[in-house]
Short mmCIF file of N, CA and C in Angstrom, two decimals:
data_model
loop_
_atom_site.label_atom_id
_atom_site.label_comp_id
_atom_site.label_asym_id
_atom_site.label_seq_id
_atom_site.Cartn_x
_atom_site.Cartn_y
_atom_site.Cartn_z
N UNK A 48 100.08 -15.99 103.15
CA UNK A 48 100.92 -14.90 103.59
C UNK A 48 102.31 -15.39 103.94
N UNK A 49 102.37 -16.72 104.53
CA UNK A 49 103.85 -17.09 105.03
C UNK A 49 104.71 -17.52 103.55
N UNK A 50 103.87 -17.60 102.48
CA UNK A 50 104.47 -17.96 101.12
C UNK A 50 105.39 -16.82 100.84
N UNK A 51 104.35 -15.97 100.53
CA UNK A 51 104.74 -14.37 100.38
C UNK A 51 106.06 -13.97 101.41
N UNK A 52 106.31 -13.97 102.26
CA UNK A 52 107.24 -13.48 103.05
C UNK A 52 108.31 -14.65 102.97
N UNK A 53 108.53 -16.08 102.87
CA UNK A 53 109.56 -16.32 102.22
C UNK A 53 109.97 -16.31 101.16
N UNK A 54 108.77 -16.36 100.07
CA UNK A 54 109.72 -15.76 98.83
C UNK A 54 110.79 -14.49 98.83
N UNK A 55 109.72 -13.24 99.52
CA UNK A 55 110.52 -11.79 99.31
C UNK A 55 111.15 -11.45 100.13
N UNK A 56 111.76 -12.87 101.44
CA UNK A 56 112.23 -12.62 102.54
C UNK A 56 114.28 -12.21 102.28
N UNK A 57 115.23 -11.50 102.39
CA UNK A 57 116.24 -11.53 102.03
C UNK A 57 117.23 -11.66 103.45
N UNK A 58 117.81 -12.73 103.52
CA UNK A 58 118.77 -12.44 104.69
C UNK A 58 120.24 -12.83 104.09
N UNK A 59 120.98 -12.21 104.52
CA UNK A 59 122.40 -12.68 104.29
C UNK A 59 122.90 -13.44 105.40
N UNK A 60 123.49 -14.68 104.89
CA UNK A 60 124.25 -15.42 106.18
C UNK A 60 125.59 -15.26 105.92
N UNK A 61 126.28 -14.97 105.61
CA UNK A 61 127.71 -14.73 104.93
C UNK A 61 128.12 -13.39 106.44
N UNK A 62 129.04 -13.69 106.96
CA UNK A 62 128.98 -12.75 108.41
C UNK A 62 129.35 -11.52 107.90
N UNK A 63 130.56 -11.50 106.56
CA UNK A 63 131.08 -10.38 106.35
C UNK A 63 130.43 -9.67 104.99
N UNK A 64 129.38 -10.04 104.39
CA UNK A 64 128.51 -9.65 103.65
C UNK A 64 127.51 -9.22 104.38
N UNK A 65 126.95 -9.75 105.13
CA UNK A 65 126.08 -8.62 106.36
C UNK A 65 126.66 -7.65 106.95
N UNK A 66 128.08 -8.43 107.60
CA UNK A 66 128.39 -6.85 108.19
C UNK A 66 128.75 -5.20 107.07
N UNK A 67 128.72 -5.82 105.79
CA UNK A 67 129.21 -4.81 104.95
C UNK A 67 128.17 -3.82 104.71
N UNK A 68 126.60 -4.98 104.17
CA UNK A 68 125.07 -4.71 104.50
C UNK A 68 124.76 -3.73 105.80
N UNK A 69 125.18 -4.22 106.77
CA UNK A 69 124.88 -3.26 107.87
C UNK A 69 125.44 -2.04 107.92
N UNK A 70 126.61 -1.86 107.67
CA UNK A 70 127.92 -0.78 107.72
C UNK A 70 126.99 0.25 106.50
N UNK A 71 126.93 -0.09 105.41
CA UNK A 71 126.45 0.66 104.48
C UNK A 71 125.28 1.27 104.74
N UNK A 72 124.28 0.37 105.23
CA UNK A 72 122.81 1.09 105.45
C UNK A 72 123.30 2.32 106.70
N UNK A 73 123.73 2.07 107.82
CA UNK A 73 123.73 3.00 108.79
C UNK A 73 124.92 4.62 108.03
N UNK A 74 125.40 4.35 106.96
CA UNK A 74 126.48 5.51 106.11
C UNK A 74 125.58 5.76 105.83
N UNK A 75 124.50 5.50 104.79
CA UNK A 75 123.54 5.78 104.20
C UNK A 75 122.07 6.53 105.20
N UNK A 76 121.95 6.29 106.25
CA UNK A 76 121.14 6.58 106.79
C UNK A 76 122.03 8.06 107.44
N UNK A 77 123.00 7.82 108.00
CA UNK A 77 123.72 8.65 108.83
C UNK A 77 123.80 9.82 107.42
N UNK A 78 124.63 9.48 106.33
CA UNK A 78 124.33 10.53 105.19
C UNK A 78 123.22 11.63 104.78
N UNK A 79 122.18 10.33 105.37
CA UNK A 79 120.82 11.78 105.10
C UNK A 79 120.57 12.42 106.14
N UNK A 80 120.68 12.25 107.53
CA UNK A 80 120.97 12.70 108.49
C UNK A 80 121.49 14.33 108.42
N UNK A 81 122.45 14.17 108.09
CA UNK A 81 123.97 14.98 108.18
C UNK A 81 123.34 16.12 106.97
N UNK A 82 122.71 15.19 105.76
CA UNK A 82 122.37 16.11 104.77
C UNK A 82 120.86 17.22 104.69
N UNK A 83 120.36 16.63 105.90
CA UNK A 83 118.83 17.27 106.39
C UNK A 83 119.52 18.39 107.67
N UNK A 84 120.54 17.91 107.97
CA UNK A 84 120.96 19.14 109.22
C UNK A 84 121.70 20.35 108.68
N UNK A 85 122.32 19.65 107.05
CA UNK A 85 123.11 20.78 106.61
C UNK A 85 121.72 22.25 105.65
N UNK A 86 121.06 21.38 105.11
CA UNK A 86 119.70 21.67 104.57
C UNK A 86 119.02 22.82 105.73
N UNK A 87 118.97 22.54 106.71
CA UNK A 87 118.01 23.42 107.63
C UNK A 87 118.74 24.36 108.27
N UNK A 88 120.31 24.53 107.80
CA UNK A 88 121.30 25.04 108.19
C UNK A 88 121.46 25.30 109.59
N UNK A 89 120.94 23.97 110.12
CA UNK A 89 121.65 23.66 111.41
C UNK A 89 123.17 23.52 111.90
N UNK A 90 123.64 23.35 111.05
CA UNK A 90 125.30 23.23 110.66
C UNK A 90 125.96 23.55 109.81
N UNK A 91 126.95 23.77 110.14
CA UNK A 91 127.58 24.68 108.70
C UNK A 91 128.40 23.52 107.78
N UNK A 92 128.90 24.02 106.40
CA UNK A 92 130.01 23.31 105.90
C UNK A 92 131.38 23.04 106.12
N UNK A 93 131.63 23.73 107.11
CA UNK A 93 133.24 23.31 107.44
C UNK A 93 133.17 22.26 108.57
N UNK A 94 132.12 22.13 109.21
CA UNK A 94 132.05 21.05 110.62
C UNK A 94 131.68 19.68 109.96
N UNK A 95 131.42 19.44 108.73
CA UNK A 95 131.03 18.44 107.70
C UNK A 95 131.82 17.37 107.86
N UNK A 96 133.22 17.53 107.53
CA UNK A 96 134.43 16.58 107.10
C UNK A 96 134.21 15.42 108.85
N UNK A 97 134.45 16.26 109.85
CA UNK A 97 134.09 15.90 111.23
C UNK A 97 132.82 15.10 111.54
N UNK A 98 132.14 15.26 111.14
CA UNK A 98 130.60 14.46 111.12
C UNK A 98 130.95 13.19 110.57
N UNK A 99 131.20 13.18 108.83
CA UNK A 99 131.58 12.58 108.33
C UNK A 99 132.16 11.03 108.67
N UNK A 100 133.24 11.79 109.18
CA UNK A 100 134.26 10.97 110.10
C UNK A 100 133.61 9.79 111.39
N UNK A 101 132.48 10.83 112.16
CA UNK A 101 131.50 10.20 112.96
C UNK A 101 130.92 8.95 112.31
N UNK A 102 130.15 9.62 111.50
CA UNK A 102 129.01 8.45 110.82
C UNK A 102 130.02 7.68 110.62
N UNK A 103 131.01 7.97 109.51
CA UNK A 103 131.60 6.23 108.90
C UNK A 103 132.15 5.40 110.24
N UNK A 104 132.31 5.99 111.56
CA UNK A 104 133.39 5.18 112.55
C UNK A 104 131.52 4.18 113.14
N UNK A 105 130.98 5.28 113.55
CA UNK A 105 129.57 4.35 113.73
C UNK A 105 128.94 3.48 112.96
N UNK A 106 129.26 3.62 111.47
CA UNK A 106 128.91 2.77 110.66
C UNK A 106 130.03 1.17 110.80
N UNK A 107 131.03 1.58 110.84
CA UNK A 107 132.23 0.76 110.74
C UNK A 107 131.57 -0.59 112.37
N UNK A 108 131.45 0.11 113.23
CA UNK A 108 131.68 -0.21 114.58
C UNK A 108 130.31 -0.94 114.24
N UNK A 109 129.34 -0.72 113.74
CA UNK A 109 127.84 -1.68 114.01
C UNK A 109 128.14 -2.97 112.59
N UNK A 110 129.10 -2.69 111.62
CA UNK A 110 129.33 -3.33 110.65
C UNK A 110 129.84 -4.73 110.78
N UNK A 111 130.87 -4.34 111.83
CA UNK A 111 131.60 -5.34 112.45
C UNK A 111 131.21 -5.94 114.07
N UNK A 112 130.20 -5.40 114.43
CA UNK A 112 129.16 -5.68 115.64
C UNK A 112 128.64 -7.10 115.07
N UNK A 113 127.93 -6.78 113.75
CA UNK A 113 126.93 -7.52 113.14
C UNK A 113 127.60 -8.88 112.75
N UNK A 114 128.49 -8.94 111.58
CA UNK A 114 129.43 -9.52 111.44
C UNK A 114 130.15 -10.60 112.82
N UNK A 115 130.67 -10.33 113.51
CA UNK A 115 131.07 -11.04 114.78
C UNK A 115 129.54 -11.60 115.29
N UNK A 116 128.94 -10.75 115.30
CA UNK A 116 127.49 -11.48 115.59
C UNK A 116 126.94 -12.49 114.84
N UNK A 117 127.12 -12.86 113.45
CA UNK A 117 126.81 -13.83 112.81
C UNK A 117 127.57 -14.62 112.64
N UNK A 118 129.07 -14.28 113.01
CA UNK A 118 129.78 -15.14 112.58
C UNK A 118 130.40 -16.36 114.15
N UNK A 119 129.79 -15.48 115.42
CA UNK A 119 129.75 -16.31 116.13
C UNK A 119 131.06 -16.89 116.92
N UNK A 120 132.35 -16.89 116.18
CA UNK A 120 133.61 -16.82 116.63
C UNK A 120 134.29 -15.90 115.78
N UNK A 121 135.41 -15.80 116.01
CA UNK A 121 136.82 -14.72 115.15
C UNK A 121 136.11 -13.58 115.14
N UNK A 122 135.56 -13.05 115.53
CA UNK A 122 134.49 -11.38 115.63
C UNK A 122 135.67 -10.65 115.33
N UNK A 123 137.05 -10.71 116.19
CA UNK A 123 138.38 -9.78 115.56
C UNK A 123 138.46 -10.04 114.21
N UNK A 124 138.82 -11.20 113.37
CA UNK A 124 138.81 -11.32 112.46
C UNK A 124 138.25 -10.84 111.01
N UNK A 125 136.63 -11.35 111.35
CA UNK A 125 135.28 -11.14 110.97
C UNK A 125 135.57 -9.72 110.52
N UNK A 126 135.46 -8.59 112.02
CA UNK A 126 135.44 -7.32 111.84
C UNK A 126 136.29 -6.55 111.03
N UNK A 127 137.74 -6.91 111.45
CA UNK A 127 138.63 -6.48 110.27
C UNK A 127 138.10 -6.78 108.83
N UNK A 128 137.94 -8.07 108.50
CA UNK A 128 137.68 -8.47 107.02
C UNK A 128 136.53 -7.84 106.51
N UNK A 129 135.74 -6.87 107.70
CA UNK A 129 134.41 -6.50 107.15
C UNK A 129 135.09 -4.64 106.73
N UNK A 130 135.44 -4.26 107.94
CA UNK A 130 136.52 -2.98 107.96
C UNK A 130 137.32 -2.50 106.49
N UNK A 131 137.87 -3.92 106.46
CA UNK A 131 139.20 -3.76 105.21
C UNK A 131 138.19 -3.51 103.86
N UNK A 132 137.10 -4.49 103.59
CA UNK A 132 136.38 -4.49 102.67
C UNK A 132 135.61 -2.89 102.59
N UNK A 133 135.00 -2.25 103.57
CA UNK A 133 134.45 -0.98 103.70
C UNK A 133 135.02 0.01 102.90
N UNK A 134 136.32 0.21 103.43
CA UNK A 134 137.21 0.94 103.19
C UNK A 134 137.90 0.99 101.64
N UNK A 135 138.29 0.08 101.27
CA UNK A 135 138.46 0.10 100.13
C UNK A 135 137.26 0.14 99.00
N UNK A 136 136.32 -0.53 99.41
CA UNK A 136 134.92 -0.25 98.78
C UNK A 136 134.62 1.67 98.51
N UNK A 137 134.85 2.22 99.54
CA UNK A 137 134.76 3.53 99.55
C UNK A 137 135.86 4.57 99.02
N UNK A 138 136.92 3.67 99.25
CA UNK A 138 137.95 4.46 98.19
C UNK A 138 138.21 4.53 97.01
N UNK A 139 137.56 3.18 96.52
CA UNK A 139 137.57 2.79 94.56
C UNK A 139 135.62 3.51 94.58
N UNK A 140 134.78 3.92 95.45
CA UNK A 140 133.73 4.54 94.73
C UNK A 140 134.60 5.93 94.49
N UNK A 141 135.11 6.73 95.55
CA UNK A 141 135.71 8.14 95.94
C UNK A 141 136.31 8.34 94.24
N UNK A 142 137.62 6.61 94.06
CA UNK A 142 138.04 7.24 93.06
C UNK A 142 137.86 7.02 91.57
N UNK A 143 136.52 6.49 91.42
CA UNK A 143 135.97 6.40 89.95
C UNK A 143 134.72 7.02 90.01
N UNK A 144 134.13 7.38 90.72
CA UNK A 144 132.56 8.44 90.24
C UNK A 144 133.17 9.99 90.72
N UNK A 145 133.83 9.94 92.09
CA UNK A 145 134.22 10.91 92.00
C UNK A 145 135.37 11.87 91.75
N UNK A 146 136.23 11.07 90.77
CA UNK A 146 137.37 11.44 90.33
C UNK A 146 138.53 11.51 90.65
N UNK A 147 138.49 11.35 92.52
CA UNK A 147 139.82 11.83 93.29
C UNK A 147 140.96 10.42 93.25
N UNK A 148 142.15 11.71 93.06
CA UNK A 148 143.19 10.17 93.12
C UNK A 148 143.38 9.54 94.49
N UNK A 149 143.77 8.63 94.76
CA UNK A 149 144.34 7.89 95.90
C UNK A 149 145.50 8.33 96.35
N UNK A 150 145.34 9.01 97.46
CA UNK A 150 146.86 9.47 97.79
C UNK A 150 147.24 8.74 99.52
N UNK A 151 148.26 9.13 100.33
CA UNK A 151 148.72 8.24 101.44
C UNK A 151 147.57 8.64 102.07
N UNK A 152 147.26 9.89 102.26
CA UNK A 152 146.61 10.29 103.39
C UNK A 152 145.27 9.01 103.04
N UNK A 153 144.40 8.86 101.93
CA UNK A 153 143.41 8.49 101.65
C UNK A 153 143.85 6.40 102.39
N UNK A 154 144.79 6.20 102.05
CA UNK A 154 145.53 4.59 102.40
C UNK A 154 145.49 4.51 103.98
N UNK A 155 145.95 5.55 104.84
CA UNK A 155 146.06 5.43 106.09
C UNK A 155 144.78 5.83 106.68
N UNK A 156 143.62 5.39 106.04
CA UNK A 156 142.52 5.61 106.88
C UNK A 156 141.70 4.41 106.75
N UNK A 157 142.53 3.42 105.86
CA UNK A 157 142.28 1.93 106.20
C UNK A 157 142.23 1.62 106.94
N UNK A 158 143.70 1.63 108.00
CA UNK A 158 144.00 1.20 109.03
C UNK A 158 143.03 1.89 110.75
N UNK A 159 142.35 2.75 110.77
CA UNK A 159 141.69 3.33 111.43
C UNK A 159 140.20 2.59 111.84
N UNK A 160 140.18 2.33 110.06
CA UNK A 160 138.60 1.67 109.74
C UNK A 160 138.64 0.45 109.97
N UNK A 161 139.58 -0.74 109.65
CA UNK A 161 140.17 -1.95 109.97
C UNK A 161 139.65 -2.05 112.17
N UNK A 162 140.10 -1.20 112.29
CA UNK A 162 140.30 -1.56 114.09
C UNK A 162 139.30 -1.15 115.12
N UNK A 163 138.54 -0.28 114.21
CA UNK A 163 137.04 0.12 114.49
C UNK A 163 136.36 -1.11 114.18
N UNK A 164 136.17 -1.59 112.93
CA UNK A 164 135.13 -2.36 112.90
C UNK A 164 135.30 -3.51 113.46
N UNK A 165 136.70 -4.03 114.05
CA UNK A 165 137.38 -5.23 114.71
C UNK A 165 137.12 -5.09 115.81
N UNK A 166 137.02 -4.04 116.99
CA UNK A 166 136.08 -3.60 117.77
C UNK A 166 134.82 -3.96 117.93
N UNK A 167 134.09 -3.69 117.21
CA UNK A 167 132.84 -4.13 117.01
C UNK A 167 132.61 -5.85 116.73
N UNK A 168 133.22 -6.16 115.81
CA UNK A 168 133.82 -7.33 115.94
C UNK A 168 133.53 -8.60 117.05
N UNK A 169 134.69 -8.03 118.03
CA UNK A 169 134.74 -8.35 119.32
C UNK A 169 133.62 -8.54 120.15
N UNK A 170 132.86 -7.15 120.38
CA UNK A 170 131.97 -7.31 120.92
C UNK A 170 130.49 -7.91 120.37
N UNK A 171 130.48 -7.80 118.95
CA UNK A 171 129.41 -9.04 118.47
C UNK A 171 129.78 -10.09 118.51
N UNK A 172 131.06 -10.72 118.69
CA UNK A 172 131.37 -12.13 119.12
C UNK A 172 130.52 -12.47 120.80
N UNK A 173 130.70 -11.41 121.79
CA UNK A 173 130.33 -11.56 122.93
C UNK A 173 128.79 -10.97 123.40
N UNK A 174 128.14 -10.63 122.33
CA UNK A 174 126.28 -10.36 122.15
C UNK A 174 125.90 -11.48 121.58
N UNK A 175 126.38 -12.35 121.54
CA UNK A 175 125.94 -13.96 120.70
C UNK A 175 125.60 -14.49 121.82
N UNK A 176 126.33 -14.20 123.09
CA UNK A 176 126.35 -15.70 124.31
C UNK A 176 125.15 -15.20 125.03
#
């Protein structure tokens, strides 16, 4: 059995490849969330964009939690580099599956996502000790 579980065991040690790993699963989880509340029409479609906004900042913030957490020092660093990567990751999916161009408004929400997850960052530098 201990064979079995390190073969199919997967961890990332790379701080900002986990934190990207982490950031994504909790979008992804938070996504179906959001999409089971809109489903039971617990919520409507215009309060959406706002949710939205929620999940990715909670996603961002545990992304760069994780990240500073593995990486043990530079957690500011770490987090940004995990942030910057998010963000643009989500803006080149936005604008090749789903067609939309890149405009300022879409650029200045880098910088939002950058300082959130540097946040987090921080404080997974200081959940290590």
């Amino acid at each position: 059995m201990h064979i079995i579980r390190r073969l199919f065991s997967l961890r990332i040690t790379h701080p900002t490849l986990s934190g990207l790993w982490y950031a994504f699963f909790w979008m992804m989880f938070g996504a179906l969330i959001l999409s089971l509340l809109l489903h039971a029409s617990l919520m409507e479609e215009e309060q959406l964009s706002l949710y939205t906004y929620i999940v990715h900042s909670i996603a961002l913030l545990f992304g760069g939690l994780v990240s500073g957490k593995r990486s043990g020092k530079k957690g500011l660093y770490q987090g940004a580099i995990t942030g910057l990567f998010y963000s643009i990751l989500l803006l080149l999916i936005s604008f090749l599956a789903l067609d939309h161009s890149i405009g300022l408004t879409n650029l200045a929400l880098i910088l939002p996502a950058t300082l959130i997850a540097s946040a987090g960052g921080v404080f997974g530098v200081n959940l290590r000790k």
